[in-house]
Coordinates of C-alpha atoms in Angstrom, one line a residue:
X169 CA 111.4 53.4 95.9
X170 CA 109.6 56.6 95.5
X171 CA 107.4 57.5 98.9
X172 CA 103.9 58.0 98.7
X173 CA 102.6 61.5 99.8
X174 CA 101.5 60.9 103.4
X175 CA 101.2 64.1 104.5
X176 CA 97.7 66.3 105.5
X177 CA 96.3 68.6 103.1
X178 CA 97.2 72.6 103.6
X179 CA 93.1 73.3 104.6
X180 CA 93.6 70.2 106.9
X181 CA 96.9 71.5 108.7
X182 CA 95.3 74.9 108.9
X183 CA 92.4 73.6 110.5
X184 CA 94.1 71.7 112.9
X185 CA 95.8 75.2 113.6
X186 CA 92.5 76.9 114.2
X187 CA 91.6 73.9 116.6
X188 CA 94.7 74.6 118.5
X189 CA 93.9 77.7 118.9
X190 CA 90.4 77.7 119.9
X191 CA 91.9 75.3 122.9
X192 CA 94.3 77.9 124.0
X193 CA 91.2 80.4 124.3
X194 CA 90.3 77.9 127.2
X195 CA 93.6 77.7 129.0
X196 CA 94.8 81.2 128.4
X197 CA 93.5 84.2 130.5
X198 CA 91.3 86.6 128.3
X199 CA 92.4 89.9 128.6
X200 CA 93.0 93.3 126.3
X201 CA 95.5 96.4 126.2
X202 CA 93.3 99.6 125.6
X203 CA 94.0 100.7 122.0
X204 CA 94.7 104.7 120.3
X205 CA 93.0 105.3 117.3
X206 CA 92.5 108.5 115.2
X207 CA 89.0 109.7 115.2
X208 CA 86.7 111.1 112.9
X209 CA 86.6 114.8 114.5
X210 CA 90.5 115.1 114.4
X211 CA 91.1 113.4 117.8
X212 CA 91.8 110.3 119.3
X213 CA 89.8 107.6 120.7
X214 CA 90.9 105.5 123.1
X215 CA 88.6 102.2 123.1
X216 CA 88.6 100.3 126.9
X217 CA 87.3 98.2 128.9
X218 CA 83.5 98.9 128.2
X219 CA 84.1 102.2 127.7
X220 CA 85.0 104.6 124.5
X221 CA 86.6 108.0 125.2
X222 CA 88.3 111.0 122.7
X223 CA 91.4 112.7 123.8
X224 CA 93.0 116.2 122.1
X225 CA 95.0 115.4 119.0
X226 CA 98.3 115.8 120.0
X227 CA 101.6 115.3 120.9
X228 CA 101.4 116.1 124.7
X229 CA 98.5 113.2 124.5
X230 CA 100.7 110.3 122.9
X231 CA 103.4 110.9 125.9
X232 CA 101.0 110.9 128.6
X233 CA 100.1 107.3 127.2
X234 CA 103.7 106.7 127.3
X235 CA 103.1 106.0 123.0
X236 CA 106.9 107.0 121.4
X237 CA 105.2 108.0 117.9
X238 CA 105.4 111.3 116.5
X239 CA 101.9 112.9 115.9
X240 CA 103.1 113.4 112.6
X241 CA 102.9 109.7 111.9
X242 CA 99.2 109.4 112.3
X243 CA 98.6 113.0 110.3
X244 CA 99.7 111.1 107.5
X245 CA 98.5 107.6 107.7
X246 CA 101.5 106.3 108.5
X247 CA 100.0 104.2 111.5
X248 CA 96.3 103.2 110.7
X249 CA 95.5 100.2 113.0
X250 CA 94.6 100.5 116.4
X251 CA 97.8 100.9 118.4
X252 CA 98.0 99.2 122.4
X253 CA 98.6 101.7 125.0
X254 CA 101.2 100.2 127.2
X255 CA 100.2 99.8 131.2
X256 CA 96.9 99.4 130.0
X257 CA 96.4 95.2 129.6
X258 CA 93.2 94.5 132.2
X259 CA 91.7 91.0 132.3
X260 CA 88.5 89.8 130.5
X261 CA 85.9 87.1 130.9
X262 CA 86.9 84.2 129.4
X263 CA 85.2 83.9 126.1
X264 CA 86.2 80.2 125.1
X265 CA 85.6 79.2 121.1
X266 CA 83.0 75.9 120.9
X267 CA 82.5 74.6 118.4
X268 CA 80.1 76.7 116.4
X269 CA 83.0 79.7 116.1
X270 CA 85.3 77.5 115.5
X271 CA 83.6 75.9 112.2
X272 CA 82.9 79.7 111.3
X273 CA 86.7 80.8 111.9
X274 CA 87.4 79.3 108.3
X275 CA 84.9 81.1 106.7
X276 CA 84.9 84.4 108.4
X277 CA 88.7 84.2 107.3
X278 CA 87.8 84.0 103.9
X279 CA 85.5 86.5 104.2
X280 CA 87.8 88.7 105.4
X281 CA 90.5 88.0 103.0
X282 CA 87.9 88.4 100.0
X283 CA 90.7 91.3 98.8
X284 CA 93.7 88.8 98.6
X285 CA 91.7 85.9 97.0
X286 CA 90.0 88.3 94.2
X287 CA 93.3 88.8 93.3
X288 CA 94.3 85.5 93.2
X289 CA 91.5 84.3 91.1
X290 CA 91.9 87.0 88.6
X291 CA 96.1 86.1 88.4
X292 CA 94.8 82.3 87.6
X293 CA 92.2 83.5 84.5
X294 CA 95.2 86.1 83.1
X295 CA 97.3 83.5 83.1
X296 CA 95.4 80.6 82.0
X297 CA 94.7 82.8 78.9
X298 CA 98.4 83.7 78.4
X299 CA 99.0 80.3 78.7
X300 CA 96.7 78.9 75.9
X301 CA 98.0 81.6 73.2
X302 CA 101.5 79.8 73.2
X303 CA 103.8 82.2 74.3
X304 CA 105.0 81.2 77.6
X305 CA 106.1 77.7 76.3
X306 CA 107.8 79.3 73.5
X307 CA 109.3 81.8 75.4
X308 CA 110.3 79.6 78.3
X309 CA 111.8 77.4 75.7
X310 CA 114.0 80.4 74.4
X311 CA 115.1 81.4 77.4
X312 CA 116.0 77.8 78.7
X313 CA 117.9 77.8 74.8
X314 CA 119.6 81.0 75.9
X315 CA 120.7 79.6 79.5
X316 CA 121.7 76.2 78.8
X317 CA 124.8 75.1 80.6
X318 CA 124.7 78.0 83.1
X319 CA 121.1 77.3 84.7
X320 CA 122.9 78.2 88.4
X321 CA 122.7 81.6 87.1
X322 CA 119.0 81.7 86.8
X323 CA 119.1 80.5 90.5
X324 CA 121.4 83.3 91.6
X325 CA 119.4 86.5 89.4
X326 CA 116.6 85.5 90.3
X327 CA 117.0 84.5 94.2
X328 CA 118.8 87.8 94.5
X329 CA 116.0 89.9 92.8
X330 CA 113.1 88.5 94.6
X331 CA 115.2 89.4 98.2
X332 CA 115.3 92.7 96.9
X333 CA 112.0 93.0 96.2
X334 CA 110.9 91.4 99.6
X335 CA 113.3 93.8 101.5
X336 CA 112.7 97.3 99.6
X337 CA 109.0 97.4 99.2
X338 CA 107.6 93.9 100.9
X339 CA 106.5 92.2 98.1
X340 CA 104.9 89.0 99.4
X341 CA 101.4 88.0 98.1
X342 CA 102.0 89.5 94.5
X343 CA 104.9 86.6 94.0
X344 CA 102.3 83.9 93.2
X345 CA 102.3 85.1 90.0
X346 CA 105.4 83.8 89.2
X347 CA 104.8 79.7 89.3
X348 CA 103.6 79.3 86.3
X349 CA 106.4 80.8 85.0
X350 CA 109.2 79.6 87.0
X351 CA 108.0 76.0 87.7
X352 CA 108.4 74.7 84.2
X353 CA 111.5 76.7 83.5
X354 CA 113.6 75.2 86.6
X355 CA 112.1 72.0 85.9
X356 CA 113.4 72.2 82.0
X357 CA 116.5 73.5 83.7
X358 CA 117.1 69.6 85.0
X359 CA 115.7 70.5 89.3
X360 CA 112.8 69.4 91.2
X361 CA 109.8 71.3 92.4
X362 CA 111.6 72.8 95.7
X363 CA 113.4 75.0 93.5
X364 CA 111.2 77.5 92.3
X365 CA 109.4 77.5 95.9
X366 CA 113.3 78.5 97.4
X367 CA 113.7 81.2 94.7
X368 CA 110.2 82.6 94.6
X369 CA 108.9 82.1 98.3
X370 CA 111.7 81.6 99.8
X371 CA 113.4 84.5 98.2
X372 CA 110.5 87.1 98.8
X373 CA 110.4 85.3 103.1
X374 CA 114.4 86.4 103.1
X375 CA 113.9 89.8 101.6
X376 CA 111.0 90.7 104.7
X377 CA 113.8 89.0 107.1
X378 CA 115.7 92.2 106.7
X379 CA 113.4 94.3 105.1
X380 CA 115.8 97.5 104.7
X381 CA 113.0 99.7 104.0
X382 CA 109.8 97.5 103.2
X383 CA 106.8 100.3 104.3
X384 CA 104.3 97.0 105.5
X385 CA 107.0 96.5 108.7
X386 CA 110.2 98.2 108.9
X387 CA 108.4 101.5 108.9
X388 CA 105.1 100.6 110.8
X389 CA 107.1 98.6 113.6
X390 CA 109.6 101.9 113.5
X391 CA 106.7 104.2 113.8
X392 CA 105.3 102.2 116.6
X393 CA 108.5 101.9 118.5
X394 CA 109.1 105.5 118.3
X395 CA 112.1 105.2 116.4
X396 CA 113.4 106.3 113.0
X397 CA 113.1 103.6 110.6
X398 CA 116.5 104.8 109.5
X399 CA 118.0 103.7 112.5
X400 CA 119.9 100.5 112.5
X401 CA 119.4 100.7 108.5
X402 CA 123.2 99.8 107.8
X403 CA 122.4 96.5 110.2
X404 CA 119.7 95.5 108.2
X405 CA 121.5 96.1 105.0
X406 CA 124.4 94.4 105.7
X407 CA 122.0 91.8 107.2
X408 CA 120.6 91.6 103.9
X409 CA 123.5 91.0 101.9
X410 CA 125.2 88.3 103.9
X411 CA 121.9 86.9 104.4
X412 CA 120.6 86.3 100.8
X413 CA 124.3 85.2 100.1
X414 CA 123.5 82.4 102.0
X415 CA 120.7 81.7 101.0
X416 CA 121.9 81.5 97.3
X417 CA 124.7 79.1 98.1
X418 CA 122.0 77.0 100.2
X419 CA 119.8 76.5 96.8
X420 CA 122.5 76.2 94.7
X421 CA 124.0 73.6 96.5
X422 CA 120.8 71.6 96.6
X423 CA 119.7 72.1 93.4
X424 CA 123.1 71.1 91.3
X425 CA 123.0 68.2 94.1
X426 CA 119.4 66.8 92.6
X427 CA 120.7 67.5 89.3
X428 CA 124.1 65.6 89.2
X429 CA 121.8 62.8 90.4
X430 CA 118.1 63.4 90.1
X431 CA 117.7 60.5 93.1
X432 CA 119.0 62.5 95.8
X433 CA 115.8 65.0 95.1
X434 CA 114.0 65.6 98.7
X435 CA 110.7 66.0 96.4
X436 CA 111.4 62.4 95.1
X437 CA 112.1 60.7 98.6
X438 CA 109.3 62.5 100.4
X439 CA 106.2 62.8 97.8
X440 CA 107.2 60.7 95.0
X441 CA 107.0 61.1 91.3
X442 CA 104.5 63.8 91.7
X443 CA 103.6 65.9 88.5
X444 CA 104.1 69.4 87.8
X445 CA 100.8 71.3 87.8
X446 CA 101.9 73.4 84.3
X447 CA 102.9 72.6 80.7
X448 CA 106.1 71.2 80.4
X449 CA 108.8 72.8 77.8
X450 CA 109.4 70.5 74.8
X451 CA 112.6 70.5 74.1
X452 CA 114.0 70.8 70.5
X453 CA 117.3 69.3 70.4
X454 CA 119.8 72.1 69.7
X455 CA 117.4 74.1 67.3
X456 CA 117.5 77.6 68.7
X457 CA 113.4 78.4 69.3
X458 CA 112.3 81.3 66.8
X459 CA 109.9 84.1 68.0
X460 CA 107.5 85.0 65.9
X461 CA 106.2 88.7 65.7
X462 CA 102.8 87.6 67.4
X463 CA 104.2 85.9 70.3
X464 CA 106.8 88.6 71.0
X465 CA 103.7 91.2 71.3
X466 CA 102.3 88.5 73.7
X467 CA 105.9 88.4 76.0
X468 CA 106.3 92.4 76.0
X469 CA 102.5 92.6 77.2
X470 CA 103.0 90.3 79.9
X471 CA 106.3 91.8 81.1
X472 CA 105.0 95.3 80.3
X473 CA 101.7 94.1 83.3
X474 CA 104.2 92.8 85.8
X475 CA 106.5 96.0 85.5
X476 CA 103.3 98.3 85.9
X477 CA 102.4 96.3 88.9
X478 CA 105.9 96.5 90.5
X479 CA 105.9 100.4 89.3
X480 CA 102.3 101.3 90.8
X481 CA 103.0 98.9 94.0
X482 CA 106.6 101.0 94.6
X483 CA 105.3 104.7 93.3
X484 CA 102.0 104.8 93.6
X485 CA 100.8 102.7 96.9
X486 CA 98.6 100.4 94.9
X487 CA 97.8 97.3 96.5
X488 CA 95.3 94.1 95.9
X489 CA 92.5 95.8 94.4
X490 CA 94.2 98.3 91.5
X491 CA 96.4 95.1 91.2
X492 CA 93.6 93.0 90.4
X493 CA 91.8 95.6 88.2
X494 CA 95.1 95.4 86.6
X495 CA 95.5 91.5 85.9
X496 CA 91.9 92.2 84.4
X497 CA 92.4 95.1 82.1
X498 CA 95.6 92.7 80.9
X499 CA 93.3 89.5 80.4
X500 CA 90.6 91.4 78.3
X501 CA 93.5 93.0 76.2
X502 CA 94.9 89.6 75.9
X503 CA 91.2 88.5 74.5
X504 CA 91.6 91.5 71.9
X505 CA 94.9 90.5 71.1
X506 CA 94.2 86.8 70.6
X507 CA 91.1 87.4 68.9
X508 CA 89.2 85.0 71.6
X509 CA 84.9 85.3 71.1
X510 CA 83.0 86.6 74.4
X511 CA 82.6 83.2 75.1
X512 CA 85.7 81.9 74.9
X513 CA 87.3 84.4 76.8
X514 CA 85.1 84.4 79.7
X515 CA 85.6 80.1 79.9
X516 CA 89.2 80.4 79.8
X517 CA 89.3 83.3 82.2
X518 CA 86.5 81.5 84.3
X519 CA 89.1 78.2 83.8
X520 CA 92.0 80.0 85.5
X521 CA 90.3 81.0 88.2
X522 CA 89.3 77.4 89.0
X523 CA 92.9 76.3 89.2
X524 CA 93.6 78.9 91.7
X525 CA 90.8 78.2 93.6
X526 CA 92.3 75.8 95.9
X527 CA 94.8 78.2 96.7
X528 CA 92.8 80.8 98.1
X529 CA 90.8 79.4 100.2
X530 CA 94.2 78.5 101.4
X531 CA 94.6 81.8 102.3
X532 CA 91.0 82.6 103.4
X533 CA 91.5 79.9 106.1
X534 CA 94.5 80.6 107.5
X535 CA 93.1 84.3 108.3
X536 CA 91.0 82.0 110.4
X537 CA 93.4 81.7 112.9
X538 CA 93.5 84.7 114.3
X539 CA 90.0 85.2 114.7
X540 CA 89.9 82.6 116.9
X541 CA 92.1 84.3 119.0
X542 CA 90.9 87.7 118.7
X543 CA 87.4 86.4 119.3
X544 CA 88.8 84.9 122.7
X545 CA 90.6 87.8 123.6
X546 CA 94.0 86.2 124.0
X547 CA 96.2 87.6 121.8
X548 CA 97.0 90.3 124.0
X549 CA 97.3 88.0 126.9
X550 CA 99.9 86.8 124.7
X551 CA 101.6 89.6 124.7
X552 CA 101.2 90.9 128.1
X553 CA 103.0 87.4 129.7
X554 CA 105.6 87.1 127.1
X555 CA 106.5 91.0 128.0
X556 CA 106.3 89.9 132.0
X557 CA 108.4 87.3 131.1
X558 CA 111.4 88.7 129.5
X559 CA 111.2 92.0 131.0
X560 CA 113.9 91.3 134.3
X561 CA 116.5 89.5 131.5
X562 CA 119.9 91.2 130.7
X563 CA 119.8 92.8 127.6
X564 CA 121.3 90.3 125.6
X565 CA 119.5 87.7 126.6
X566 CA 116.2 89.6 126.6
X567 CA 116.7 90.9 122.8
X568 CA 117.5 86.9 121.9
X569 CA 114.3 85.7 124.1
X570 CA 112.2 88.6 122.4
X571 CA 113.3 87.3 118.7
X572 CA 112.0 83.8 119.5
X573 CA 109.1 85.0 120.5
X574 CA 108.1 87.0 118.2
X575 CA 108.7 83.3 116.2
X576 CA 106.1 82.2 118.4
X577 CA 103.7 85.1 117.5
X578 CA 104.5 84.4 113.9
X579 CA 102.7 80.7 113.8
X580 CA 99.5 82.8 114.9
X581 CA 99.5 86.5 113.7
X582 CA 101.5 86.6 110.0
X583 CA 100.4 90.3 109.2
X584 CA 103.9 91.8 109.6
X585 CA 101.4 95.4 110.3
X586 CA 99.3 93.8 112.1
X587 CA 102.1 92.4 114.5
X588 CA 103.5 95.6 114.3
X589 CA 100.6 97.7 116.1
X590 CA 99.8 95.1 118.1
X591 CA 103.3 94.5 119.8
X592 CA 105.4 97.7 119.5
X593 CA 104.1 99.9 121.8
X594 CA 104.7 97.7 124.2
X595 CA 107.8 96.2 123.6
X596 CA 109.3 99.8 122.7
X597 CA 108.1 101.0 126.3
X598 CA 110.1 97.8 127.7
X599 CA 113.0 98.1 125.9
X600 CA 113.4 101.9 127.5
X601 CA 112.9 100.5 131.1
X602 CA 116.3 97.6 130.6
X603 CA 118.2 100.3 128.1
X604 CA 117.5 97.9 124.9
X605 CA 118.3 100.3 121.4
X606 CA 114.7 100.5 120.0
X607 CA 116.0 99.6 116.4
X608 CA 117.1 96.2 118.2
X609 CA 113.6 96.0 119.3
X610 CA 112.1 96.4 115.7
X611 CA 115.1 93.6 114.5
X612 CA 114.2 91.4 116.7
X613 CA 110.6 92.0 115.1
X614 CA 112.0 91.4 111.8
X615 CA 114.4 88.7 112.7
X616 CA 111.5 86.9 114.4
X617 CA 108.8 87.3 111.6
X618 CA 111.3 86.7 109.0
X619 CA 112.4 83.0 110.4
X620 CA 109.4 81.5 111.2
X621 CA 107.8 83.0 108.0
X622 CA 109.2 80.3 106.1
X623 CA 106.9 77.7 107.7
X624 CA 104.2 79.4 109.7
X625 CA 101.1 77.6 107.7
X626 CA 99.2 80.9 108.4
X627 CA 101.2 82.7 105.9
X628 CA 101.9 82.0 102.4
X629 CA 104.0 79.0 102.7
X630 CA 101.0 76.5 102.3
X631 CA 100.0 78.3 99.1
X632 CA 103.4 78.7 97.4
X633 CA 103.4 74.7 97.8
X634 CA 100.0 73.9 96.7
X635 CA 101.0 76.2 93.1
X636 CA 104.2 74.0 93.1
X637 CA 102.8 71.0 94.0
X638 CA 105.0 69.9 96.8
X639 CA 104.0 68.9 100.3
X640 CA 105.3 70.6 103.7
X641 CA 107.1 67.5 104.8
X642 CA 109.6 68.0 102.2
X643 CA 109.9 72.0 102.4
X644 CA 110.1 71.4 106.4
X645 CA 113.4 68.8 105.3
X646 CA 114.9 71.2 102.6
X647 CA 114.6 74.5 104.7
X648 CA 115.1 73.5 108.5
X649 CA 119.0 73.7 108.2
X650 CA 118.6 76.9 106.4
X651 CA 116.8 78.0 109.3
X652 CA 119.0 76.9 112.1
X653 CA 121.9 79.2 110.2
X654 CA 119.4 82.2 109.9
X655 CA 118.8 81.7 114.0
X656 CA 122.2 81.7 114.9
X657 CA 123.1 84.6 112.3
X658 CA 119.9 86.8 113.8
X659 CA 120.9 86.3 117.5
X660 CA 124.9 87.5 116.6
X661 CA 123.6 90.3 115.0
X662 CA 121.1 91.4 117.4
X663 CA 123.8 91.2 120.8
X664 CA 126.3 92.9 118.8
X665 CA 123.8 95.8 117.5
X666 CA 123.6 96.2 121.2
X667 CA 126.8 96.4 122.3
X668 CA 128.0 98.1 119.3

């Protein structure tokens, strides 16, 4: 009795989104908070209402703005964005998207995501090639060999070291790699499709919930607040570890569930049979898989890419475009390596691509989102009424109200830096007027961000599932009682950091 997938594409859902959004820039007041830059001349520029001005490149000018951010911070490129000058929010014309910017949202998104989908494009061409040479299937089928009877562990490693990851340097977009790995292993491993979304996606989403030192938010939100990104690390930290714990026992739980009885899969009752987008592992009995010289050259050059990746992302502040020139060098080598004619490597490569393709325009679209708004001037007016409104709360309930708001932000700004410039300043200068720690102030950030990460469709969500295959009805089933825990876990955390 297997349901049929009912459920609206990810482009669809995210275009609904963007329509939503271009209604609110008709029923919200337009309006903008002045912004701080640095300027070319070694000053700032302060860009306002019609009107651009410089100011002396120091500290004494960041206080009178009432900005709590060391000069030092923007002398090193710590804070790049524009930041909001608090006090400053004046009202605009209303500049309501028709139809014509809202048909042109999707594709300036793309446009400017053209960084982030290169990179996914040239992922899908390495690994279409790695994939046709062999070596993945026979190294998947060694390692399932290796685990068989204790998959759980796989589960638990890997859950654990994707949080990690997520919550020491951010990793987020770079974790797509990984499905063509991990889908057919889990699913040789006896569990359904949700499986290697909850360990790959979900485990990266947990790791930014309390990112103990990830530089994309802690830091920038921090920085913005005026506070040491060191304070309140022991919170997070502990947060961390009680949080991925879990997490952990939430998938494992589920996933020894489906495999007792493969019935009680939410894939199953939700989507149907549907297939797995990657090679399957044939199994061999009990013959324990041999590795021949070739293919073990193939498995240490792979590994060897992702660990320079993770090594130049952590050391050496690369980001999408010397990871992509990486995938590259990795695919031609692969070429060398596999002896592959010019053109047979560039059809494979060209291949891979294609099978990503849907994917990022996934992500070019959902960028489209907040253009709409930023076009219609209200995501400021966002801010400024949600500040009005919790700024007379008790601080308890105010850092509780901020941390659901910030949820709200999530579903239409998912830059974690971006949110960061956009909302700190201002929520730091509040948090000083009702005696709120300013490290609660960047939690609740987290806390926020981190939660409703896990199904905003302007993140990565929609293109985790469309590399696994499965449709957001049945992640929304699987991970809403996850969510509910995280809430309540987040709010105790945040009135005793407080109080405490």
């Amino acid at each position: 009795m297997a349901a049929t997938k009912k459920v609206p594409s990810p482009i669809t859902i995210l275009m609904v989104v963007i329509i939503i959004a271009a209604i609110a820039t008709w029923l919200v007041p337009a309006g903008k908070y002045n912004t701080l830059s640095v300027g070319d001349n070694n000053n700032f520029v302060v860009n306002g209402n019609n009107s651009i001005s410089t100011l002396p490149f120091t500290q004494q000018t960041l206080d009178s703005l009432h900005i709590k951010i060391a000069l030092l911070k923007f002398k090193e490129g710590a804070i790049r964005k524009p930041v909001s000058i608090p006090g400053t929010y004046y009202a605009l014309e209303r500049n309501g998207q028709g139809i014509v910017p809202l048909l042109q949202a999707p594709l300036k998104g793309i446009m400017d995501s053209i960084d982030i989908i290169l990179f996914i494009l040239v992922i899908g061409g390495f690994m279409h090639i790695f994939n046709q040479s062999g070596a993945m299937e026979k190294g998947l089928q060694s390692l399932t060999h290796t685990m068989k009877g204790r998959e759980s562990w796989l589960i638990i490693i890997l859950t654990f070291l994707f949080s990690f990851a997520g919550a020491s340097y951010g990793m987020a977009e770079e974790a797509m790699v990984f499905y063509p790995i991990m889908v057919p292993l889990f699913l040789a491993a006896g569990y359904d499709l949700l499986i290697p979304v909850a360990v790959i996606f979900g485990g990266t989403q947990l790791g930014t919930l309390a990112s103990v030192s990830n530089p994309f938010s802690t830091i920038i939100a921090s920085n913005a607040a005026g506070v040491n990104w060191a304070d309140g690390l022991t919170e997070r930290m502990l947060m961390a570890v009680i949080s991925t714990i879990i997490f952990i026992w939430y998938i494992v739980r589920y996933a020894n569930k489906i495999k007792k009885d493969p019935s009680r899969s939410i894939v199953l009752k939700v989507d149907g049979p549907v297939p797995s987008l990657y090679p399957s592992i044939e199994k061999d009995g009990d013959a324990v898989p041999k590795l021949d010289t070739r293919t073990k050259l193939l498995l240490l050059l792979f590994l060897a890419t992702f660990a320079t990746m993770i090594t130049g992302v952590v050391k050496f502040d690369w980001w999408l475009t010397e990871m992509s020139t990486l995938f590259l060098a990795a695919s031609i080598l692969l070429g060398f390596i596999l002896k592959l004619g010019e053109k047979k490597f560039v059809t494979q490569f060209i291949d891979g691509a294609k099978e990503l393709l849907a994917v990022a325009f996934i992500v070019g679209v959902a960028r489209g989102v907040t253009i709409v708004l930023n076009d219609g001037h209200i995501s400021d007016s966002i801010l400024y009424y949600s500040a009005k409104l919790v700024g007379n709360m008790p601080p308890a309930l105010f850092i509780v109200i901020l941390m659901c708001l910030y949820m709200v932000f999530t579903l239409f700004i998912s830059s974690s830096s971006g949110m960061a410039v956009l909302t700190m300043p201002i929520m730091g200068a509040l948090a000083i007027i009702i005696n709120v720690p300013g490290r609660e102030i960047v939690n609740a950030y987290l806390y926020g961000m981190g939660i409703m990460g896990f199904i905003t469709p302007t993140g990565l969500i929609l293109p985790a599932l469309a590399l696994s295959n499965v449709s957001l009805k049945a992640w929304l089933k699987f991970i809403y009682p996850l969510m509910i825990i995280l809430l309540l876990l987040c709010a105790a955390f945040l009135i005793a950091g407080i109080y405490l």
